[in-house]
PDB file of C-alpha atoms in Angstrom:
ATOM      1  CA  MET H   1     -13.251 -46.171 -18.031  1.00  0.00           C
ATOM      2  CA  MET H   2     -11.563 -45.676 -14.582  1.00  0.00           C
ATOM      3  CA  GLY H   3      -8.405 -44.911 -16.416  1.00  0.00           C
ATOM      4  CA  THR H   4     -10.184 -42.054 -18.685  1.00  0.00           C
ATOM      5  CA  PHE H   5     -12.018 -40.696 -15.545  1.00  0.00           C
ATOM      6  CA  SER H   6      -8.827 -40.440 -13.701  1.00  0.00           C
ATOM      7  CA  SER H   7      -7.124 -38.825 -16.641  1.00  0.00           C
ATOM      8  CA  PHE H   8      -9.938 -36.276 -16.909  1.00  0.00           C
ATOM      9  CA  LEU H   9      -9.728 -35.363 -13.126  1.00  0.00           C
ATOM     10  CA  ASN H  10      -5.975 -35.068 -13.236  1.00  0.00           C
ATOM     11  CA  THR H  11      -6.200 -32.867 -16.370  1.00  0.00           C
ATOM     12  CA  PHE H  12      -9.055 -30.839 -14.667  1.00  0.00           C
ATOM     13  CA  PHE H  13      -7.243 -30.132 -11.375  1.00  0.00           C
ATOM     14  CA  ILE H  14      -3.762 -29.330 -13.119  1.00  0.00           C
ATOM     15  CA  LEU H  15      -5.413 -26.834 -15.490  1.00  0.00           C
ATOM     16  CA  PHE H  16      -7.585 -25.261 -12.757  1.00  0.00           C
ATOM     17  CA  LEU H  17      -4.537 -24.846 -10.398  1.00  0.00           C
ATOM     18  CA  GLU H  18      -2.547 -23.444 -13.124  1.00  0.00           C
ATOM     19  CA  LEU H  19      -5.316 -20.882 -14.048  1.00  0.00           C
ATOM     20  CA  THR H  20      -6.037 -20.129 -10.467  1.00  0.00           C
ATOM     21  CA  ALA H  21      -2.361 -19.392  -9.726  1.00  0.00           C
ATOM     22  CA  LEU H  22      -1.849 -17.297 -13.223  1.00  0.00           C
ATOM     23  CA  PHE H  23      -5.063 -15.249 -12.356  1.00  0.00           C
ATOM     24  CA  ILE H  24      -4.130 -14.571  -8.795  1.00  0.00           C
ATOM     25  CA  LEU H  25      -0.545 -13.621  -9.634  1.00  0.00           C
ATOM     26  CA  ILE H  26      -1.525 -11.525 -12.585  1.00  0.00           C
ATOM     27  CA  SER H  27      -4.267  -9.782 -10.659  1.00  0.00           C
ATOM     28  CA  PHE H  28      -1.824  -9.025  -7.911  1.00  0.00           C
ATOM     29  CA  LEU H  29       0.679  -7.660 -10.555  1.00  0.00           C
ATOM     30  CA  VAL H  30      -1.978  -5.480 -12.063  1.00  0.00           C
ATOM     31  CA  SER H  31      -3.008  -4.217  -8.674  1.00  0.00           C
ATOM     32  CA  TRP H  32       0.494  -3.322  -7.614  1.00  0.00           C
ATOM     33  CA  LEU H  33       1.281  -1.669 -10.868  1.00  0.00           C
ATOM     34  CA  GLN H  34      -1.828   0.380 -10.342  1.00  0.00           C
ATOM     35  CA  GLN H  35      -0.622   1.544  -7.321  1.00  0.00           C
ATOM     36  CA  LYS H  36       2.710   2.650  -8.849  1.00  0.00           C
ATOM     37  CA  VAL H  37       1.291   3.923 -12.137  1.00  0.00           C
ATOM     38  CA  THR H  38      -1.525   6.528 -11.772  1.00  0.00           C
ATOM     39  CA  GLU H  39      -4.443   6.207 -13.826  1.00  0.00           C
ATOM     40  CA  ASP H  40      -3.468   9.409 -15.873  1.00  0.00           C
ATOM     41  CA  ARG H  41      -0.304   7.793 -16.961  1.00  0.00           C
ATOM     42  CA  VAL H  42      -2.401   4.596 -18.260  1.00  0.00           C
ATOM     43  CA  LYS H  43      -4.781   6.734 -20.150  1.00  0.00           C
ATOM     44  CA  ARG H  44      -1.940   8.772 -21.645  1.00  0.00           C
ATOM     45  CA  ILE H  45      -0.333   5.639 -22.900  1.00  0.00           C
ATOM     46  CA  LEU H  46      -3.405   4.215 -24.759  1.00  0.00           C
ATOM     47  CA  ASN H  47      -5.197   7.657 -25.348  1.00  0.00           C
ATOM     48  CA  ARG H  48      -3.004   9.135 -27.779  1.00  0.00           C
ATOM     49  CA  PRO H  49      -3.229  12.324 -29.696  1.00  0.00           C
ATOM     50  CA  ASN H  50      -3.290  10.163 -32.847  1.00  0.00           C
ATOM     51  CA  LYS H  51      -6.068   7.618 -31.897  1.00  0.00           C
ATOM     52  CA  TRP H  52      -4.573   4.930 -34.390  1.00  0.00           C
ATOM     53  CA  SER H  53      -1.327   4.906 -32.241  1.00  0.00           C
ATOM     54  CA  GLY H  54      -3.571   4.014 -29.110  1.00  0.00           C
ATOM     55  CA  TYR H  55      -4.661   1.001 -30.863  1.00  0.00           C
ATOM     56  CA  LEU H  56      -1.052  -0.019 -31.647  1.00  0.00           C
ATOM     57  CA  TYR H  57      -0.029   0.424 -28.130  1.00  0.00           C
ATOM     58  CA  GLY H  58      -3.004  -1.810 -27.119  1.00  0.00           C
ATOM     59  CA  VAL H  59      -1.931  -4.412 -29.395  1.00  0.00           C
ATOM     60  CA  GLY H  60       1.721  -4.063 -28.472  1.00  0.00           C
ATOM     61  CA  LEU H  61       0.821  -4.398 -24.768  1.00  0.00           C
ATOM     62  CA  GLY H  62      -1.021  -7.604 -25.948  1.00  0.00           C
ATOM     63  CA  SER H  63       1.963  -8.943 -27.754  1.00  0.00           C
ATOM     64  CA  LEU H  64       4.161  -8.409 -24.482  1.00  0.00           C
ATOM     65  CA  THR H  65       1.995 -10.652 -22.263  1.00  0.00           C
ATOM     66  CA  PRO H  66       2.947 -14.283 -22.375  1.00  0.00           C
ATOM     67  CA  PHE H  67      -0.385 -15.390 -21.059  1.00  0.00           C
ATOM     68  CA  CYS H  68      -3.244 -17.679 -22.085  1.00  0.00           C
ATOM     69  CA  SER H  69      -6.699 -16.195 -22.975  1.00  0.00           C
ATOM     70  CA  CYS H  70      -8.111 -16.726 -19.710  1.00  0.00           C
ATOM     71  CA  SER H  71      -5.202 -14.791 -17.873  1.00  0.00           C
ATOM     72  CA  THR H  72      -5.801 -11.962 -19.952  1.00  0.00           C
ATOM     73  CA  ILE H  73      -8.992 -11.154 -18.269  1.00  0.00           C
ATOM     74  CA  PRO H  74      -7.301  -9.410 -14.917  1.00  0.00           C
ATOM     75  CA  ILE H  75      -5.312  -7.461 -17.023  1.00  0.00           C
ATOM     76  CA  LEU H  76      -8.353  -6.277 -18.933  1.00  0.00           C
ATOM     77  CA  ALA H  77     -10.274  -5.537 -15.815  1.00  0.00           C
ATOM     78  CA  GLY H  78      -7.139  -3.518 -14.702  1.00  0.00           C
ATOM     79  CA  LEU H  79      -7.241  -1.449 -17.873  1.00  0.00           C
ATOM     80  CA  LEU H  80     -10.951  -0.667 -17.753  1.00  0.00           C
ATOM     81  CA  SER H  81     -10.704   0.265 -13.960  1.00  0.00           C
ATOM     82  CA  SER H  82      -7.924   2.607 -14.952  1.00  0.00           C
ATOM     83  CA  LYS H  83     -10.255   4.351 -17.283  1.00  0.00           C
ATOM     84  CA  ALA H  84      -8.012   3.251 -20.208  1.00  0.00           C
ATOM     85  CA  PRO H  85      -9.717   3.971 -23.670  1.00  0.00           C
ATOM     86  CA  PHE H  86     -12.266   1.201 -24.634  1.00  0.00           C
ATOM     87  CA  GLY H  87     -11.182   0.758 -28.221  1.00  0.00           C
ATOM     88  CA  PRO H  88      -7.418   0.201 -27.512  1.00  0.00           C
ATOM     89  CA  SER H  89      -8.259  -2.159 -24.505  1.00  0.00           C
ATOM     90  CA  MET H  90     -10.162  -4.402 -26.776  1.00  0.00           C
ATOM     91  CA  SER H  91      -7.583  -4.643 -29.156  1.00  0.00           C
ATOM     92  CA  PHE H  92      -5.419  -5.775 -26.283  1.00  0.00           C
ATOM     93  CA  LEU H  93      -7.992  -8.309 -25.700  1.00  0.00           C
ATOM     94  CA  ILE H  94      -7.891  -9.783 -28.896  1.00  0.00           C
ATOM     95  CA  ALA H  95      -4.229  -9.636 -29.639  1.00  0.00           C
ATOM     96  CA  SER H  96      -2.910 -10.874 -26.203  1.00  0.00           C
ATOM     97  CA  PRO H  97      -3.719 -14.445 -26.472  1.00  0.00           C
ATOM     98  CA  LEU H  98      -2.985 -14.852 -30.273  1.00  0.00           C
ATOM     99  CA  LEU H  99       0.371 -12.689 -30.424  1.00  0.00           C
ATOM    100  CA  ASN H 100       2.063 -13.548 -27.159  1.00  0.00           C
ATOM    101  CA  PRO H 101       5.929 -14.460 -27.279  1.00  0.00           C
ATOM    102  CA  VAL H 102       5.488 -18.257 -26.584  1.00  0.00           C
ATOM    103  CA  ILE H 103       2.937 -18.679 -29.512  1.00  0.00           C
ATOM    104  CA  ILE H 104       4.950 -16.799 -31.952  1.00  0.00           C
ATOM    105  CA  ILE H 105       8.189 -18.670 -30.977  1.00  0.00           C
ATOM    106  CA  MET H 106       6.277 -22.029 -31.374  1.00  0.00           C
ATOM    107  CA  MET H 107       4.845 -20.893 -34.683  1.00  0.00           C
ATOM    108  CA  LEU H 108       8.486 -20.090 -35.944  1.00  0.00           C
ATOM    109  CA  THR H 109       9.683 -23.511 -34.938  1.00  0.00           C
ATOM    110  CA  LEU H 110       6.696 -25.589 -36.557  1.00  0.00           C
ATOM    111  CA  LEU H 111       5.738 -23.451 -39.500  1.00  0.00           C
ATOM    112  CA  GLY H 112       8.753 -21.153 -40.347  1.00  0.00           C
ATOM    113  CA  TRP H 113       9.309 -17.590 -40.365  1.00  0.00           C
ATOM    114  CA  GLU H 114       7.190 -16.498 -43.552  1.00  0.00           C
ATOM    115  CA  LEU H 115       3.959 -18.007 -42.376  1.00  0.00           C
ATOM    116  CA  THR H 116       4.567 -16.491 -38.634  1.00  0.00           C
ATOM    117  CA  LEU H 117       5.034 -13.230 -40.224  1.00  0.00           C
ATOM    118  CA  TYR H 118       1.906 -13.371 -42.398  1.00  0.00           C
ATOM    119  CA  TYR H 119       0.078 -14.480 -39.138  1.00  0.00           C
ATOM    120  CA  ALA H 120       1.226 -11.555 -36.946  1.00  0.00           C
ATOM    121  CA  ILE H 121       0.725  -8.998 -39.543  1.00  0.00           C
ATOM    122  CA  LEU H 122      -2.936 -10.297 -39.989  1.00  0.00           C
ATOM    123  CA  ILE H 123      -3.649 -10.600 -36.168  1.00  0.00           C
ATOM    124  CA  ILE H 124      -2.251  -6.971 -35.761  1.00  0.00           C
ATOM    125  CA  ILE H 125      -4.550  -5.699 -38.468  1.00  0.00           C
ATOM    126  CA  PHE H 126      -7.627  -7.440 -37.094  1.00  0.00           C
ATOM    127  CA  SER H 127      -7.069  -6.514 -33.558  1.00  0.00           C
ATOM    128  CA  ILE H 128      -6.960  -3.063 -34.542  1.00  0.00           C
ATOM    129  CA  LEU H 129      -9.861  -3.160 -36.690  1.00  0.00           C
ATOM    130  CA  ILE H 130     -12.086  -5.147 -34.187  1.00  0.00           C
ATOM    131  CA  GLY H 131     -11.151  -2.439 -31.367  1.00  0.00           C
ATOM    132  CA  VAL H 132     -12.134   0.602 -33.992  1.00  0.00           C
ATOM    133  CA  VAL H 133     -15.377  -1.090 -34.884  1.00  0.00           C
ATOM    134  CA  TRP H 134     -16.608  -1.977 -31.418  1.00  0.00           C
ATOM    135  CA  ASN H 135     -15.743   1.543 -30.192  1.00  0.00           C
ATOM    136  CA  ALA H 136     -17.704   2.957 -33.178  1.00  0.00           C
ATOM    137  CA  LEU H 137     -20.612   0.762 -32.391  1.00  0.00           C
ATOM    138  CA  GLY H 138     -20.832   1.965 -28.838  1.00  0.00           C
ATOM    139  CA  PHE H 139     -20.092  -1.468 -27.307  1.00  0.00           C
ATOM    140  CA  GLU H 140     -18.358   0.353 -24.318  1.00  0.00           C
ATOM    141  CA  GLN H 141     -21.935   0.452 -22.964  1.00  0.00           C
ATOM    142  CA  SER H 142     -21.963  -3.234 -22.697  1.00  0.00           C
ATOM    143  CA  VAL H 143     -19.190  -3.371 -20.188  1.00  0.00           C
ATOM    144  CA  LYS H 144     -20.357  -4.346 -16.752  1.00  0.00           C
ATOM    145  CA  GLN H 145     -18.975  -2.646 -13.638  1.00  0.00           C
ATOM    146  CA  VAL H 146     -16.590  -5.254 -12.602  1.00  0.00           C
ATOM    147  CA  ARG H 147     -13.562  -3.525 -11.399  1.00  0.00           C
ATOM    148  CA  ILE H 148     -10.512  -3.966  -9.224  1.00  0.00           C
ATOM    149  CA  LYS H 149     -11.527  -2.180  -6.151  1.00  0.00           C
ATOM    150  CA  LYS H 150      -8.335  -0.247  -5.259  1.00  0.00           C
ATOM    151  CA  GLY H 151      -9.667   3.208  -5.474  1.00  0.00           C
ATOM    152  CA  ASP H 152     -10.795   4.226  -1.894  1.00  0.00           C
ATOM    153  CA  ARG H 153      -8.466   3.270   0.662  1.00  0.00           C
ATOM    154  CA  SER H 154      -9.075   3.845   4.300  1.00  0.00           C
ATOM    155  CA  SER H 155      -6.662   5.571   6.460  1.00  0.00           C
ATOM    156  CA  GLU H 156      -5.406   2.230   7.949  1.00  0.00           C
ATOM    157  CA  ASP H 157      -4.619   1.318   4.330  1.00  0.00           C
ATOM    158  CA  GLN H 158      -2.035   3.895   3.933  1.00  0.00           C
ATOM    159  CA  ASN H 159       0.291   2.174   6.323  1.00  0.00           C
ATOM    160  CA  VAL H 160      -0.415  -1.291   4.843  1.00  0.00           C
ATOM    161  CA  PRO H 161       2.560  -2.601   2.419  1.00  0.00           C
ATOM    162  CA  LYS H 162       1.610  -2.266  -1.143  1.00  0.00           C
ATOM    163  CA  TRP H 163       1.988  -6.017  -1.532  1.00  0.00           C
ATOM    164  CA  LYS H 164      -0.589  -6.641   0.902  1.00  0.00           C
ATOM    165  CA  LEU H 165      -3.270  -4.329  -0.744  1.00  0.00           C
ATOM    166  CA  ALA H 166      -2.421  -5.899  -4.090  1.00  0.00           C
ATOM    167  CA  LEU H 167      -3.128  -9.309  -2.569  1.00  0.00           C
ATOM    168  CA  GLN H 168      -6.281  -8.196  -1.233  1.00  0.00           C
ATOM    169  CA  ASP H 169      -7.315  -6.614  -4.565  1.00  0.00           C
ATOM    170  CA  ALA H 170      -6.217  -9.862  -6.387  1.00  0.00           C
ATOM    171  CA  TRP H 171      -8.761 -11.864  -4.188  1.00  0.00           C
ATOM    172  CA  THR H 172     -11.440  -9.242  -4.529  1.00  0.00           C
ATOM    173  CA  LEU H 173     -11.334  -9.718  -8.283  1.00  0.00           C
ATOM    174  CA  PHE H 174     -10.802 -13.568  -8.189  1.00  0.00           C
ATOM    175  CA  TYR H 175     -13.536 -14.492  -5.725  1.00  0.00           C
ATOM    176  CA  PRO H 176     -16.706 -13.635  -7.855  1.00  0.00           C
ATOM    177  CA  LEU H 177     -14.940 -15.243 -11.012  1.00  0.00           C
ATOM    178  CA  PHE H 178     -14.242 -18.498  -9.103  1.00  0.00           C
ATOM    179  CA  PRO H 179     -17.390 -20.363 -10.052  1.00  0.00           C
ATOM    180  CA  TYR H 180     -17.012 -19.200 -13.520  1.00  0.00           C
ATOM    181  CA  LEU H 181     -13.449 -20.502 -13.700  1.00  0.00           C
ATOM    182  CA  ILE H 182     -14.720 -23.907 -12.415  1.00  0.00           C
ATOM    183  CA  ILE H 183     -17.419 -24.313 -15.082  1.00  0.00           C
ATOM    184  CA  GLY H 184     -15.248 -22.941 -17.774  1.00  0.00           C
ATOM    185  CA  VAL H 185     -12.289 -25.454 -17.124  1.00  0.00           C
ATOM    186  CA  PHE H 186     -14.714 -28.341 -16.646  1.00  0.00           C
ATOM    187  CA  ILE H 187     -16.313 -27.799 -20.089  1.00  0.00           C
ATOM    188  CA  GLY H 188     -12.919 -27.168 -21.657  1.00  0.00           C
ATOM    189  CA  VAL H 189     -11.429 -30.336 -20.420  1.00  0.00           C
ATOM    190  CA  LEU H 190     -14.521 -32.423 -21.075  1.00  0.00           C
ATOM    191  CA  VAL H 191     -14.899 -31.436 -24.591  1.00  0.00           C
ATOM    192  CA  TYR H 192     -11.195 -31.640 -25.309  1.00  0.00           C
ATOM    193  CA  ASP H 193     -11.312 -35.284 -24.118  1.00  0.00           C
ATOM    194  CA  VAL H 194     -14.336 -36.107 -26.077  1.00  0.00           C
ATOM    195  CA  ILE H 195     -13.528 -34.717 -29.405  1.00  0.00           C
ATOM    196  CA  PRO H 196     -11.060 -37.332 -31.025  1.00  0.00           C
ATOM    197  CA  GLN H 197      -8.138 -36.045 -33.001  1.00  0.00           C
ATOM    198  CA  GLU H 198      -9.108 -38.305 -36.058  1.00  0.00           C
ATOM    199  CA  LEU H 199     -12.635 -36.720 -36.092  1.00  0.00           C
ATOM    200  CA  ILE H 200     -10.986 -33.439 -36.645  1.00  0.00           C
ATOM    201  CA  VAL H 201      -8.791 -34.336 -39.565  1.00  0.00           C
ATOM    202  CA  GLN H 202     -11.933 -36.178 -41.029  1.00  0.00           C
ATOM    203  CA  TYR H 203     -14.280 -33.076 -41.118  1.00  0.00           C
ATOM    204  CA  ALA H 204     -11.284 -30.313 -41.262  1.00  0.00           C
ATOM    205  CA  GLY H 205      -8.787 -32.149 -43.192  1.00  0.00           C
ATOM    206  CA  GLY H 206      -7.752 -31.485 -46.931  1.00  0.00           C
ATOM    207  CA  ASP H 207      -7.956 -28.156 -48.845  1.00  0.00           C
ATOM    208  CA  ASN H 208     -11.672 -27.847 -49.536  1.00  0.00           C
ATOM    209  CA  PRO H 209     -12.796 -24.236 -48.452  1.00  0.00           C
ATOM    210  CA  TRP H 210     -15.193 -25.367 -45.789  1.00  0.00           C
ATOM    211  CA  THR H 211     -12.664 -26.916 -43.864  1.00  0.00           C
ATOM    212  CA  ILE H 212     -11.562 -23.522 -42.448  1.00  0.00           C
ATOM    213  CA  PRO H 213     -14.875 -22.473 -40.913  1.00  0.00           C
ATOM    214  CA  ILE H 214     -15.278 -25.881 -39.644  1.00  0.00           C
ATOM    215  CA  ALA H 215     -11.674 -25.861 -37.889  1.00  0.00           C
ATOM    216  CA  SER H 216     -12.294 -22.419 -36.414  1.00  0.00           C
ATOM    217  CA  VAL H 217     -15.626 -23.438 -34.858  1.00  0.00           C
ATOM    218  CA  ILE H 218     -14.024 -26.624 -33.516  1.00  0.00           C
ATOM    219  CA  GLY H 219     -11.225 -24.710 -32.060  1.00  0.00           C
ATOM    220  CA  ILE H 220     -13.313 -22.839 -29.587  1.00  0.00           C
ATOM    221  CA  PRO H 221     -14.544 -25.780 -27.362  1.00  0.00           C
ATOM    222  CA  MET H 222     -11.155 -27.672 -27.740  1.00  0.00           C
ATOM    223  CA  TYR H 223      -9.402 -24.931 -25.706  1.00  0.00           C
ATOM    224  CA  ILE H 224      -6.148 -25.198 -27.354  1.00  0.00           C
ATOM    225  CA  ARG H 225      -3.579 -24.052 -24.714  1.00  0.00           C
ATOM    226  CA  VAL H 226      -0.231 -22.474 -25.879  1.00  0.00           C
ATOM    227  CA  GLU H 227       2.015 -25.574 -24.521  1.00  0.00           C
ATOM    228  CA  THR H 228      -0.262 -28.046 -26.513  1.00  0.00           C
ATOM    229  CA  LEU H 229      -0.034 -26.179 -29.858  1.00  0.00           C
ATOM    230  CA  LEU H 230       3.062 -27.747 -31.070  1.00  0.00           C
ATOM    231  CA  PRO H 231       2.325 -31.445 -30.765  1.00  0.00           C
ATOM    232  CA  ILE H 232      -1.431 -30.957 -31.876  1.00  0.00           C
ATOM    233  CA  ALA H 233      -0.559 -28.792 -35.042  1.00  0.00           C
ATOM    234  CA  GLY H 234       2.342 -31.145 -35.898  1.00  0.00           C
ATOM    235  CA  ALA H 235       0.172 -34.253 -35.595  1.00  0.00           C
ATOM    236  CA  LEU H 236      -2.701 -32.503 -37.652  1.00  0.00           C
ATOM    237  CA  VAL H 237      -0.349 -31.200 -40.378  1.00  0.00           C
ATOM    238  CA  SER H 238       1.335 -34.519 -40.744  1.00  0.00           C
ATOM    239  CA  GLN H 239      -2.082 -36.129 -41.087  1.00  0.00           C
ATOM    240  CA  GLY H 240      -2.896 -33.964 -44.040  1.00  0.00           C
ATOM    241  CA  MET H 241      -4.736 -31.051 -42.367  1.00  0.00           C
ATOM    242  CA  ASP H 242      -4.313 -27.701 -44.549  1.00  0.00           C
ATOM    243  CA  LEU H 243      -2.217 -25.044 -43.028  1.00  0.00           C
ATOM    244  CA  GLY H 244      -5.290 -22.717 -43.292  1.00  0.00           C
ATOM    245  CA  ALA H 245      -7.682 -24.782 -41.240  1.00  0.00           C
ATOM    246  CA  VAL H 246      -4.546 -25.266 -38.745  1.00  0.00           C
ATOM    247  CA  ILE H 247      -4.300 -21.545 -38.292  1.00  0.00           C
ATOM    248  CA  ALA H 248      -8.103 -21.207 -38.114  1.00  0.00           C
ATOM    249  CA  LEU H 249      -8.284 -23.907 -35.474  1.00  0.00           C
ATOM    250  CA  LEU H 250      -5.278 -22.288 -33.464  1.00  0.00           C
ATOM    251  CA  ILE H 251      -7.166 -19.011 -33.496  1.00  0.00           C
ATOM    252  CA  GLY H 252     -10.385 -20.357 -32.434  1.00  0.00           C
ATOM    253  CA  GLY H 253      -9.216 -22.402 -29.554  1.00  0.00           C
ATOM    254  CA  ALA H 254      -6.426 -19.690 -28.294  1.00  0.00           C
ATOM    255  CA  GLY H 255      -8.533 -16.555 -29.071  1.00  0.00           C
ATOM    256  CA  ALA H 256     -11.845 -17.581 -27.545  1.00  0.00           C
ATOM    257  CA  SER H 257     -11.713 -20.642 -25.222  1.00  0.00           C
ATOM    258  CA  ILE H 258     -14.790 -21.751 -23.367  1.00  0.00           C
ATOM    259  CA  PRO H 259     -13.129 -20.728 -20.025  1.00  0.00           C
ATOM    260  CA  GLU H 260     -12.419 -17.334 -21.419  1.00  0.00           C
ATOM    261  CA  VAL H 261     -15.962 -16.820 -22.727  1.00  0.00           C
ATOM    262  CA  ILE H 262     -17.343 -17.797 -19.439  1.00  0.00           C
ATOM    263  CA  LEU H 263     -15.136 -15.337 -17.547  1.00  0.00           C
ATOM    264  CA  LEU H 264     -15.701 -12.527 -20.009  1.00  0.00           C
ATOM    265  CA  SER H 265     -19.493 -12.952 -19.410  1.00  0.00           C
ATOM    266  CA  LYS H 266     -18.664 -11.641 -15.889  1.00  0.00           C
ATOM    267  CA  LEU H 267     -17.392  -8.589 -17.326  1.00  0.00           C
ATOM    268  CA  PHE H 268     -19.368  -8.074 -20.309  1.00  0.00           C
ATOM    269  CA  LYS H 269     -22.997  -8.065 -21.202  1.00  0.00           C
ATOM    270  CA  ARG H 270     -24.301 -10.703 -23.391  1.00  0.00           C
ATOM    271  CA  LYS H 271     -24.293  -8.607 -26.594  1.00  0.00           C
ATOM    272  CA  LEU H 272     -20.613  -7.885 -26.146  1.00  0.00           C
ATOM    273  CA  VAL H 273     -19.832 -11.586 -25.353  1.00  0.00           C
ATOM    274  CA  VAL H 274     -21.626 -12.613 -28.634  1.00  0.00           C
ATOM    275  CA  ALA H 275     -19.633  -9.922 -30.640  1.00  0.00           C
ATOM    276  CA  PHE H 276     -16.460 -11.246 -29.033  1.00  0.00           C
ATOM    277  CA  VAL H 277     -17.084 -14.711 -30.150  1.00  0.00           C
ATOM    278  CA  VAL H 278     -18.325 -13.870 -33.805  1.00  0.00           C
ATOM    279  CA  SER H 279     -15.081 -11.408 -34.224  1.00  0.00           C
ATOM    280  CA  ILE H 280     -12.724 -14.242 -33.171  1.00  0.00           C
ATOM    281  CA  LEU H 281     -14.287 -16.521 -35.625  1.00  0.00           C
ATOM    282  CA  ILE H 282     -14.026 -13.841 -38.147  1.00  0.00           C
ATOM    283  CA  VAL H 283     -10.335 -13.425 -37.490  1.00  0.00           C
ATOM    284  CA  ALA H 284     -10.023 -17.217 -37.676  1.00  0.00           C
ATOM    285  CA  ILE H 285     -11.792 -17.748 -41.063  1.00  0.00           C
ATOM    286  CA  GLY H 286     -10.151 -14.613 -42.625  1.00  0.00           C
ATOM    287  CA  THR H 287      -6.586 -15.268 -41.528  1.00  0.00           C
ATOM    288  CA  GLY H 288      -7.068 -19.065 -42.530  1.00  0.00           C
ATOM    289  CA  PHE H 289      -8.344 -18.152 -45.885  1.00  0.00           C
ATOM    290  CA  ILE H 290      -5.669 -15.599 -46.333  1.00  0.00           C
ATOM    291  CA  VAL H 291      -2.909 -18.055 -45.463  1.00  0.00           C
ATOM    292  CA  GLN H 292      -4.381 -20.783 -47.670  1.00  0.00           C
ATOM    293  CA  ILE H 293      -4.139 -18.379 -50.615  1.00  0.00           C
ATOM    294  CA  ILE H 294      -0.709 -16.995 -50.058  1.00  0.00           C
ATOM    295  CA  LEU H 295       0.725 -20.561 -49.389  1.00  0.00           C
TER     296      LEU H 295
END
């Protein structure tokens, strides 16, 4: 019992410190870039004359960010505070944790180039469609006014080094999200330690159609971090879990982890948070079935 509790505390503190460091670092970089890059330039990048290219830029930005789902939140807040278009920003939110270079490289190593290519194409398509649909449904109204407050600088601030201002902005964003981060990490680690791997294989193994929806739902509370993907996926495949179910498990865990959902509740109203979780489940189930059919 003491060993389990000690392991839980160790995992909790390591994950909490990692996410805190990532969160502050990324918030710092976003604020620093916002001082260098004007809001008009950000809007021009994502708000293209051809609206579809704006969504492609959003997905492209997501694919270049080697971060977990939680650490995309400060970048998203930075995009929204720069008045970036809502739809492409949401495409970035979906694509970032699912298309980052680390996860693509690990998939290539584990599952080969063919499955990785299908996976990347499907995630790009789903990310664009979700951004388009959310924008068409007017979900922009469900975004709370949580922003990186860099706009109105006092006269004294003009002489302050940009890195100091960026550090102040990073803390301004992180401080109100601090309790949400603690709660999210606690729940994620607790569920991850409680759910045994054998139980997942028992209910999400084999090639039955119901294994993919179950795997996608199980993935969310598991909070599958990118660095744990390779041993978990390898073990599940070796124990007979279907590739489609493994992909669904991956998307559910990497795309909508509990810590990310809790942090998003600080940025989004409940309606949009629910839409986010449902959309990730649709992506997980849809991609899982398509992979199962193709391979």
